[in-house]
Amino acid sequence: MEQDMKDFVAEARRFLDAHVAKAPDRTARPWGEGDDSMAYFSSLPPDEEQEFVQRAREWQRIRHENGFGWITGPVEYGGRGLTPVHDLLYDAVESEYDVADTGVLGVIGLGMIGPTILAHAQPHIKDRWLPAMYRGDAIACQLFSEPGAGSDLASVATRAVREGEDWVLNGQKVWTSVAQHSQIGLALTRTNPDAPKHRGITAFLVPMDAPGVEVRPLRQMTGGADFNEVFLTDVRIPDDHRLGEVDGGWTVALTTLMNERATVGSEGAGPVAAALSPEHLSALMRATWTWDDRALRARLAELLVDALATEHLNARALRKLRGGVAPGPEMSVSKLMYGQNLTHAAHFVSDVLGPRIIADTGQWGTYAWTELLLATPALRILGGTEEIMKNILAERVLGLPKEPVTTAAKEVRS
């Protein structure tokens, strides 16, 4: 087993050496040099964003052609049939190289929607979409959240009514990432309004170019528009695009959500990761004449300890995978710590910078932090609202009593 892993890593390095250059050491960059962007979410102009997406598609195609596009996927759908450990090992090796960012494809589509299609779609639908997605030809989005159904996902109100061999969908989805680039969307709909709400939901794959599908961008306070509203007006979907059983969509949703927890909890933070290194934060304090502030240095130490603890938690999950044991609650805890660490870092830096984080003086590495600070509310919501995640861990992992539910709340949940 150990030799197999070594051979796989060597193969991955040969592939990467043949196609891309090594990435520069971003944590060791001198203060004041290079791009000081702290963007967590995209804020690119439309033409640059299209180029960004095209680069992601091209790199995913190269990966796929060389056996690294879907390392854990079944061979019959274009995968490699290897273990999650191989996937993690490849990610670790690839992080050393200057490759295109494939987050627009991978976080939602390949990390969450793909496994759901594999688990619940009909064979010909798997044949149609899985190779296309993992080859980079198709992007998928998640049509779950609604204006009245966010953390309480089972309260979805988008209706699906059967008409012959088709279903007609009407409703509105919101906070839909990458919908503007997607060819397919995974939608939760209400098919039985008289059933208990968890039992009256059905999941469908919705072609995003179908008549009646309208995508409207939502401008964020960071300046970008990663999220969208999606309006479904008399959208006709063939029954073979249904995932799972009629009124059995909650099982499908849980498959997606389980993959979402793991994906968000283990993902990197792009340029933010380098900026949160001890070297960079120390240089920031020296450049702003705050290094002698003992209270700020104590907070910096706490921040770095929390980041180190998160790294060890992820390493523990990796060791379990290598031993053939599925991780327990590590990924959910890691997801919580991930959002909290970035939030604490942004608040720490705002105290270091003072007015320089809200007024652009032109000084390198100062005002740019505004991008991360404005993104922090979303970091504690995406992948599962922080309060909901804490309740799940408290009740299902620690065995604590459930929160009291009022009579009115019981009526809403039924």
GROMACS .gro file of C-alpha atoms in nm:
model
  414
    1MET     CA    1   0.000   0.000   0.000
    2GLU     CA    2   0.277   0.242   0.097
    3GLN     CA    3   0.469   0.162  -0.223
    4ASP     CA    4   0.152   0.217  -0.426
    5MET     CA    5   0.119   0.565  -0.276
    6LYS     CA    6   0.485   0.645  -0.353
    7ASP     CA    7   0.442   0.529  -0.713
    8PHE     CA    8   0.127   0.739  -0.747
    9VAL     CA    9   0.300   1.052  -0.615
   10ALA     CA   10   0.591   0.995  -0.852
   11GLU     CA   11   0.349   0.958  -1.143
   12ALA     CA   12   0.169   1.279  -1.043
   13ARG     CA   13   0.500   1.468  -1.032
   14ARG     CA   14   0.598   1.342  -1.376
   15PHE     CA   15   0.265   1.458  -1.516
   16LEU     CA   16   0.286   1.801  -1.354
   17ASP     CA   17   0.652   1.852  -1.447
   18ALA     CA   18   0.561   1.784  -1.809
   19HIS     CA   19   0.278   2.039  -1.821
   20VAL     CA   20   0.332   2.324  -1.572
   21ALA     CA   21   0.603   2.507  -1.382
   22LYS     CA   22   0.659   2.498  -1.008
   23ALA     CA   23   0.471   2.768  -0.816
   24PRO     CA   24   0.670   3.039  -0.642
   25ASP     CA   25   0.686   3.027  -0.262
   26ARG     CA   26   0.409   3.274  -0.186
   27THR     CA   27   0.473   3.264   0.188
   28ALA     CA   28   0.828   3.386   0.138
   29ARG     CA   29   0.755   3.677  -0.097
   30PRO     CA   30   0.918   4.005   0.009
   31TRP     CA   31   0.690   4.266   0.158
   32GLY     CA   32   0.568   4.512  -0.104
   33GLU     CA   33   0.621   4.290  -0.409
   34GLY     CA   34   0.360   4.134  -0.636
   35ASP     CA   35  -0.017   4.141  -0.619
   36ASP     CA   36  -0.155   4.229  -0.275
   37SER     CA   37  -0.509   4.109  -0.350
   38MET     CA   38  -0.695   3.954  -0.057
   39ALA     CA   39  -0.999   3.849  -0.261
   40TYR     CA   40  -1.176   3.535  -0.139
   41PHE     CA   41  -1.459   3.574  -0.392
   42SER     CA   42  -1.406   3.678  -0.751
   43SER     CA   43  -1.436   4.045  -0.844
   44LEU     CA   44  -1.307   4.018  -1.202
   45PRO     CA   45  -1.463   4.211  -1.492
   46PRO     CA   46  -1.683   3.986  -1.714
   47ASP     CA   47  -1.425   3.941  -1.991
   48GLU     CA   48  -1.150   3.847  -1.746
   49GLU     CA   49  -1.386   3.615  -1.563
   50GLN     CA   50  -1.462   3.428  -1.887
   51GLU     CA   51  -1.089   3.386  -1.948
   52PHE     CA   52  -1.051   3.258  -1.591
   53VAL     CA   53  -1.324   2.999  -1.648
   54GLN     CA   54  -1.174   2.893  -1.980
   55ARG     CA   55  -0.832   2.836  -1.819
   56ALA     CA   56  -1.001   2.621  -1.553
   57ARG     CA   57  -1.175   2.413  -1.820
   58GLU     CA   58  -0.854   2.363  -2.016
   59TRP     CA   59  -0.655   2.252  -1.712
   60GLN     CA   60  -0.930   2.011  -1.607
   61ARG     CA   61  -0.928   1.862  -1.959
   62ILE     CA   62  -0.550   1.808  -1.938
   63ARG     CA   63  -0.589   1.646  -1.597
   64HIS     CA   64  -0.862   1.418  -1.730
   65GLU     CA   65  -0.664   1.312  -2.038
   66ASN     CA   66  -0.375   1.209  -1.812
   67GLY     CA   67  -0.575   1.019  -1.552
   68PHE     CA   68  -0.602   1.288  -1.283
   69GLY     CA   69  -0.941   1.441  -1.367
   70TRP     CA   70  -1.147   1.215  -1.138
   71ILE     CA   71  -0.910   1.009  -0.930
   72THR     CA   72  -1.178   0.843  -0.713
   73GLY     CA   73  -1.439   0.804  -0.988
   74PRO     CA   74  -1.553   0.477  -1.144
   75VAL     CA   75  -1.353   0.377  -1.450
   76GLU     CA   76  -1.669   0.337  -1.661
   77TYR     CA   77  -1.743   0.710  -1.622
   78GLY     CA   78  -1.391   0.832  -1.692
   79GLY     CA   79  -1.254   0.800  -1.340
   80ARG     CA   80  -0.944   0.628  -1.211
   81GLY     CA   81  -1.106   0.408  -0.946
   82LEU     CA   82  -0.857   0.499  -0.672
   83THR     CA   83  -0.910   0.597  -0.309
   84PRO     CA   84  -0.975   0.935  -0.143
   85VAL     CA   85  -0.619   0.916  -0.010
   86HIS     CA   86  -0.486   0.921  -0.367
   87ASP     CA   87  -0.703   1.226  -0.431
   88LEU     CA   88  -0.562   1.406  -0.128
   89LEU     CA   89  -0.207   1.311  -0.220
   90TYR     CA   90  -0.253   1.450  -0.569
   91ASP     CA   91  -0.395   1.777  -0.434
   92ALA     CA   92  -0.094   1.810  -0.204
   93VAL     CA   93   0.149   1.759  -0.491
   94GLU     CA   94  -0.040   1.989  -0.730
   95SER     CA   95  -0.036   2.268  -0.472
   96GLU     CA   96   0.338   2.295  -0.539
   97TYR     CA   97   0.274   2.387  -0.905
   98ASP     CA   98   0.150   2.696  -1.085
   99VAL     CA   99  -0.179   2.556  -1.219
  100ALA     CA  100  -0.507   2.722  -1.312
  101ASP     CA  101  -0.760   2.765  -1.032
  102THR     CA  102  -1.037   2.510  -1.098
  103GLY     CA  103  -1.263   2.613  -0.810
  104VAL     CA  104  -1.536   2.720  -1.053
  105LEU     CA  105  -1.556   2.357  -1.162
  106GLY     CA  106  -1.453   2.164  -0.858
  107VAL     CA  107  -1.592   2.293  -0.530
  108ILE     CA  108  -1.961   2.256  -0.620
  109GLY     CA  109  -1.977   2.061  -0.945
  110LEU     CA  110  -1.704   1.800  -0.907
  111GLY     CA  111  -1.698   1.796  -0.528
  112MET     CA  112  -2.072   1.789  -0.455
  113ILE     CA  113  -2.299   1.750  -0.760
  114GLY     CA  114  -2.090   1.482  -0.933
  115PRO     CA  115  -2.101   1.237  -0.640
  116THR     CA  116  -2.477   1.300  -0.607
  117ILE     CA  117  -2.538   1.220  -0.974
  118LEU     CA  118  -2.325   0.907  -0.935
  119ALA     CA  119  -2.531   0.792  -0.636
  120HIS     CA  120  -2.882   0.873  -0.757
  121ALA     CA  121  -2.911   0.930  -1.136
  122GLN     CA  122  -3.024   0.684  -1.399
  123PRO     CA  123  -2.742   0.514  -1.596
  124HIS     CA  124  -2.787   0.712  -1.920
  125ILE     CA  125  -2.785   1.040  -1.723
  126LYS     CA  126  -2.459   0.936  -1.558
  127ASP     CA  127  -2.319   0.856  -1.903
  128ARG     CA  128  -2.426   1.198  -2.030
  129TRP     CA  129  -2.308   1.424  -1.750
  130LEU     CA  130  -2.035   1.263  -1.542
  131PRO     CA  131  -1.765   1.236  -1.812
  132ALA     CA  132  -1.855   1.586  -1.936
  133MET     CA  133  -1.824   1.737  -1.589
  134TYR     CA  134  -1.496   1.573  -1.494
  135ARG     CA  135  -1.352   1.649  -1.839
  136GLY     CA  136  -1.427   2.020  -1.789
  137ASP     CA  137  -1.692   2.041  -2.060
  138ALA     CA  138  -1.982   2.102  -1.820
  139ILE     CA  139  -2.014   2.307  -1.501
  140ALA     CA  140  -2.281   2.231  -1.241
  141CYS     CA  141  -2.449   2.448  -0.977
  142GLN     CA  142  -2.662   2.377  -0.671
  143LEU     CA  143  -3.022   2.504  -0.682
  144PHE     CA  144  -3.106   2.453  -0.315
  145SER     CA  145  -3.144   2.777  -0.119
  146GLU     CA  146  -3.453   2.995  -0.158
  147PRO     CA  147  -3.559   3.332  -0.015
  148GLY     CA  148  -3.764   3.144   0.246
  149ALA     CA  149  -3.547   2.833   0.281
  150GLY     CA  150  -3.184   2.885   0.371
  151SER     CA  151  -3.055   2.689   0.669
  152ASP     CA  152  -3.399   2.526   0.696
  153LEU     CA  153  -3.350   2.360   0.359
  154ALA     CA  154  -3.651   2.131   0.396
  155SER     CA  155  -3.878   2.437   0.364
  156VAL     CA  156  -3.820   2.468  -0.011
  157ALA     CA  157  -4.127   2.601  -0.191
  158THR     CA  158  -4.029   2.567  -0.560
  159ARG     CA  159  -4.303   2.347  -0.705
  160ALA     CA  160  -4.268   2.058  -0.946
  161VAL     CA  161  -4.594   1.928  -1.095
  162ARG     CA  162  -4.605   1.618  -1.313
  163GLU     CA  163  -4.749   1.646  -1.664
  164GLY     CA  164  -4.721   1.316  -1.850
  165GLU     CA  165  -4.354   1.220  -1.882
  166ASP     CA  166  -4.239   1.568  -1.780
  167TRP     CA  167  -4.233   1.780  -1.467
  168VAL     CA  168  -4.307   2.154  -1.470
  169LEU     CA  169  -4.100   2.360  -1.227
  170ASN     CA  170  -4.189   2.704  -1.091
  171GLY     CA  171  -4.006   2.894  -0.819
  172GLN     CA  172  -3.700   3.095  -0.722
  173LYS     CA  173  -3.355   2.995  -0.599
  174VAL     CA  174  -3.098   3.229  -0.447
  175TRP     CA  175  -2.728   3.247  -0.353
  176THR     CA  176  -2.651   3.012  -0.643
  177SER     CA  177  -2.276   3.013  -0.705
  178VAL     CA  178  -2.146   2.981  -1.065
  179ALA     CA  179  -2.498   2.959  -1.209
  180GLN     CA  180  -2.392   3.206  -1.479
  181HIS     CA  181  -2.132   2.954  -1.604
  182SER     CA  182  -2.328   2.631  -1.549
  183GLN     CA  183  -2.479   2.389  -1.798
  184ILE     CA  184  -2.665   2.186  -1.534
  185GLY     CA  185  -2.818   2.253  -1.193
  186LEU     CA  186  -2.928   2.023  -0.912
  187ALA     CA  187  -3.266   2.150  -0.788
  188LEU     CA  188  -3.473   2.058  -0.484
  189THR     CA  189  -3.847   2.101  -0.541
  190ARG     CA  190  -4.171   2.052  -0.352
  191THR     CA  191  -4.371   1.773  -0.516
  192ASN     CA  192  -4.612   1.689  -0.234
  193PRO     CA  193  -4.720   1.993  -0.030
  194ASP     CA  194  -4.946   1.774   0.188
  195ALA     CA  195  -4.664   1.548   0.311
  196PRO     CA  196  -4.434   1.629   0.605
  197LYS     CA  197  -4.184   1.870   0.461
  198HIS     CA  198  -3.885   1.632   0.457
  199ARG     CA  199  -4.094   1.373   0.272
  200GLY     CA  200  -4.249   1.589   0.001
  201ILE     CA  201  -3.929   1.691  -0.180
  202THR     CA  202  -3.797   1.565  -0.514
  203ALA     CA  203  -3.459   1.639  -0.675
  204PHE     CA  204  -3.405   1.710  -1.045
  205LEU     CA  205  -3.120   1.791  -1.280
  206VAL     CA  206  -3.214   2.111  -1.460
  207PRO     CA  207  -3.041   2.206  -1.789
  208MET     CA  208  -2.954   2.572  -1.734
  209ASP     CA  209  -3.032   2.657  -2.097
  210ALA     CA  210  -3.388   2.518  -2.072
  211PRO     CA  211  -3.669   2.763  -2.160
  212GLY     CA  212  -3.790   2.940  -1.847
  213VAL     CA  213  -3.456   2.938  -1.662
  214GLU     CA  214  -3.335   3.292  -1.586
  215VAL     CA  215  -3.010   3.371  -1.403
  216ARG     CA  216  -2.969   3.714  -1.243
  217PRO     CA  217  -2.639   3.811  -1.075
  218LEU     CA  218  -2.632   3.935  -0.716
  219ARG     CA  219  -2.375   4.207  -0.655
  220GLN     CA  220  -2.178   4.150  -0.333
  221MET     CA  221  -2.035   4.423  -0.115
  222THR     CA  222  -1.689   4.299  -0.218
  223GLY     CA  223  -1.769   4.423  -0.569
  224GLY     CA  224  -1.800   4.083  -0.736
  225ALA     CA  225  -2.104   3.883  -0.841
  226ASP     CA  226  -2.028   3.518  -0.765
  227PHE     CA  227  -2.382   3.451  -0.649
  228ASN     CA  228  -2.706   3.460  -0.844
  229GLU     CA  229  -3.081   3.444  -0.824
  230VAL     CA  230  -3.229   3.175  -1.049
  231PHE     CA  231  -3.592   3.201  -1.156
  232LEU     CA  232  -3.774   2.890  -1.283
  233THR     CA  233  -4.087   2.970  -1.482
  234ASP     CA  234  -4.277   2.675  -1.635
  235VAL     CA  235  -3.950   2.486  -1.685
  236ARG     CA  236  -4.021   2.143  -1.833
  237ILE     CA  237  -3.791   1.865  -1.712
  238PRO     CA  238  -3.811   1.503  -1.837
  239ASP     CA  239  -3.877   1.248  -1.566
  240ASP     CA  240  -3.546   1.077  -1.643
  241HIS     CA  241  -3.372   1.388  -1.505
  242ARG     CA  242  -3.518   1.310  -1.162
  243LEU     CA  243  -3.263   1.195  -0.902
  244GLY     CA  244  -3.391   0.934  -0.662
  245GLU     CA  245  -3.753   0.858  -0.588
  246VAL     CA  246  -4.050   1.092  -0.614
  247ASP     CA  247  -4.082   1.264  -0.274
  248GLY     CA  248  -3.747   1.109  -0.180
  249GLY     CA  249  -3.535   1.414  -0.254
  250TRP     CA  250  -3.424   1.466   0.103
  251THR     CA  251  -3.200   1.158   0.075
  252VAL     CA  252  -3.049   1.310  -0.240
  253ALA     CA  253  -2.997   1.641  -0.061
  254LEU     CA  254  -2.815   1.469   0.226
  255THR     CA  255  -2.572   1.312  -0.020
  256THR     CA  256  -2.488   1.657  -0.154
  257LEU     CA  257  -2.465   1.816   0.190
  258MET     CA  258  -2.227   1.548   0.321
  259ASN     CA  259  -1.991   1.622   0.033
  260GLU     CA  260  -2.038   1.996   0.086
  261ARG     CA  261  -1.917   1.977   0.447
  262ALA     CA  262  -1.603   1.791   0.344
  263THR     CA  263  -1.533   2.018   0.045
  264VAL     CA  264  -1.568   2.347   0.231
  265GLY     CA  265  -1.382   2.220   0.536
  266SER     CA  266  -1.079   2.110   0.338
  267GLU     CA  267  -1.047   2.377   0.071
  268GLY     CA  268  -0.771   2.634   0.057
  269ALA     CA  269  -0.810   3.008   0.067
  270GLY     CA  270  -0.621   3.104  -0.251
  271PRO     CA  271  -0.414   3.421  -0.210
  272VAL     CA  272  -0.549   3.457   0.143
  273ALA     CA  273  -0.358   3.147   0.258
  274ALA     CA  274  -0.022   3.310   0.182
  275ALA     CA  275  -0.127   3.639   0.341
  276LEU     CA  276  -0.212   3.461   0.666
  277SER     CA  277   0.136   3.314   0.703
  278PRO     CA  278   0.336   3.418   1.012
  279GLU     CA  279   0.592   3.590   0.788
  280HIS     CA  280   0.336   3.804   0.607
  281LEU     CA  281   0.141   3.907   0.916
  282SER     CA  282   0.461   3.990   1.102
  283ALA     CA  283   0.575   4.203   0.807
  284LEU     CA  284   0.238   4.379   0.807
  285MET     CA  285   0.275   4.471   1.174
  286ARG     CA  286   0.626   4.602   1.119
  287ALA     CA  287   0.519   4.804   0.815
  288THR     CA  288   0.240   4.965   1.018
  289TRP     CA  289   0.456   5.025   1.331
  290THR     CA  290   0.239   4.797   1.548
  291TRP     CA  291   0.494   4.521   1.618
  292ASP     CA  292   0.566   4.657   1.967
  293ASP     CA  293   0.197   4.636   2.064
  294ARG     CA  294   0.200   4.336   2.301
  295ALA     CA  295  -0.177   4.292   2.293
  296LEU     CA  296  -0.175   4.264   1.912
  297ARG     CA  297   0.117   4.022   1.921
  298ALA     CA  298  -0.069   3.803   2.169
  299ARG     CA  299  -0.370   3.798   1.934
  300LEU     CA  300  -0.141   3.709   1.643
  301ALA     CA  301  -0.007   3.414   1.842
  302GLU     CA  302  -0.363   3.294   1.915
  303LEU     CA  303  -0.454   3.325   1.547
  304LEU     CA  304  -0.154   3.121   1.435
  305VAL     CA  305  -0.218   2.854   1.699
  306ASP     CA  306  -0.578   2.814   1.579
  307ALA     CA  307  -0.457   2.782   1.219
  308LEU     CA  308  -0.205   2.519   1.325
  309ALA     CA  309  -0.474   2.327   1.514
  310THR     CA  310  -0.689   2.323   1.201
  311GLU     CA  311  -0.398   2.185   0.999
  312HIS     CA  312  -0.350   1.905   1.254
  313LEU     CA  313  -0.723   1.826   1.245
  314ASN     CA  314  -0.712   1.787   0.867
  315ALA     CA  315  -0.397   1.577   0.900
  316ARG     CA  316  -0.581   1.351   1.145
  317ALA     CA  317  -0.860   1.299   0.892
  318LEU     CA  318  -0.600   1.215   0.627
  319ARG     CA  319  -0.434   0.959   0.855
  320LYS     CA  320  -0.773   0.794   0.908
  321LEU     CA  321  -0.830   0.776   0.534
  322ARG     CA  322  -0.488   0.622   0.484
  323GLY     CA  323  -0.579   0.361   0.741
  324GLY     CA  324  -0.905   0.283   0.564
  325VAL     CA  325  -1.120   0.450   0.830
  326ALA     CA  326  -1.379   0.712   0.735
  327PRO     CA  327  -1.327   1.039   0.925
  328GLY     CA  328  -1.579   1.116   1.196
  329PRO     CA  329  -1.677   1.474   1.277
  330GLU     CA  330  -1.336   1.613   1.175
  331MET     CA  331  -1.457   1.768   0.850
  332SER     CA  332  -1.751   1.944   1.013
  333VAL     CA  333  -1.527   2.083   1.287
  334SER     CA  334  -1.269   2.181   1.026
  335LYS     CA  335  -1.536   2.367   0.831
  336LEU     CA  336  -1.629   2.565   1.143
  337MET     CA  337  -1.267   2.644   1.227
  338TYR     CA  338  -1.191   2.739   0.868
  339GLY     CA  339  -1.456   3.013   0.865
  340GLN     CA  340  -1.373   3.129   1.217
  341ASN     CA  341  -0.998   3.147   1.149
  342LEU     CA  342  -1.044   3.367   0.843
  343THR     CA  343  -1.294   3.586   1.028
  344HIS     CA  344  -1.060   3.629   1.326
  345ALA     CA  345  -0.771   3.705   1.090
  346ALA     CA  346  -0.967   3.975   0.907
  347HIS     CA  347  -1.073   4.136   1.235
  348PHE     CA  348  -0.718   4.119   1.368
  349VAL     CA  349  -0.581   4.288   1.056
  350SER     CA  350  -0.850   4.557   1.070
  351ASP     CA  351  -0.729   4.645   1.421
  352VAL     CA  352  -0.369   4.651   1.301
  353LEU     CA  353  -0.450   4.877   1.006
  354GLY     CA  354  -0.707   5.106   1.164
  355PRO     CA  355  -0.834   5.364   0.911
  356ARG     CA  356  -0.606   5.226   0.639
  357ILE     CA  357  -0.843   4.934   0.584
  358ILE     CA  358  -1.129   5.168   0.485
  359ALA     CA  359  -0.933   5.445   0.309
  360ASP     CA  360  -0.704   5.360   0.017
  361THR     CA  361  -0.377   5.543   0.079
  362GLY     CA  362  -0.196   5.352  -0.192
  363GLN     CA  363   0.021   5.170   0.061
  364TRP     CA  364   0.085   4.811  -0.048
  365GLY     CA  365  -0.078   4.536   0.157
  366THR     CA  366  -0.318   4.756   0.356
  367TYR     CA  367  -0.645   4.859   0.190
  368ALA     CA  368  -0.647   4.530  -0.005
  369TRP     CA  369  -0.753   4.352   0.316
  370THR     CA  370  -1.097   4.512   0.276
  371GLU     CA  371  -1.178   4.236   0.026
  372LEU     CA  372  -1.135   3.964   0.289
  373LEU     CA  373  -1.304   4.163   0.566
  374LEU     CA  374  -1.618   4.213   0.355
  375ALA     CA  375  -1.623   3.842   0.263
  376THR     CA  376  -1.612   3.710   0.621
  377PRO     CA  377  -1.991   3.706   0.682
  378ALA     CA  378  -2.031   3.465   0.390
  379LEU     CA  379  -1.753   3.241   0.519
  380ARG     CA  380  -1.961   3.161   0.827
  381ILE     CA  381  -2.270   3.079   0.620
  382LEU     CA  382  -2.155   2.887   0.313
  383GLY     CA  383  -2.141   2.512   0.350
  384GLY     CA  384  -2.379   2.525   0.646
  385THR     CA  385  -2.457   2.817   0.874
  386GLU     CA  386  -2.227   2.825   1.174
  387GLU     CA  387  -2.509   2.807   1.431
  388ILE     CA  388  -2.668   2.510   1.254
  389MET     CA  389  -2.334   2.328   1.235
  390LYS     CA  390  -2.276   2.380   1.607
  391ASN     CA  391  -2.618   2.238   1.688
  392ILE     CA  392  -2.551   1.931   1.473
  393LEU     CA  393  -2.214   1.868   1.641
  394ALA     CA  394  -2.357   1.926   1.987
  395GLU     CA  395  -2.653   1.692   1.942
  396ARG     CA  396  -2.512   1.418   1.715
  397VAL     CA  397  -2.146   1.407   1.821
  398LEU     CA  398  -2.139   1.523   2.182
  399GLY     CA  399  -2.482   1.380   2.265
  400LEU     CA  400  -2.608   1.700   2.426
  401PRO     CA  401  -2.983   1.754   2.468
  402LYS     CA  402  -3.164   1.912   2.177
  403GLU     CA  403  -3.264   2.274   2.201
  404PRO     CA  404  -3.619   2.323   2.330
  405VAL     CA  405  -3.870   2.364   2.047
  406THR     CA  406  -4.172   2.586   2.096
  407THR     CA  407  -4.519   2.479   1.986
  408ALA     CA  408  -4.513   2.732   1.703
  409ALA     CA  409  -4.179   2.600   1.580
  410LYS     CA  410  -4.310   2.243   1.587
  411GLU     CA  411  -4.602   2.345   1.366
  412VAL     CA  412  -4.363   2.509   1.118
  413ARG     CA  413  -4.136   2.202   1.107
  414SER     CA  414  -4.416   1.952   1.056
   0.00000   0.00000   0.00000
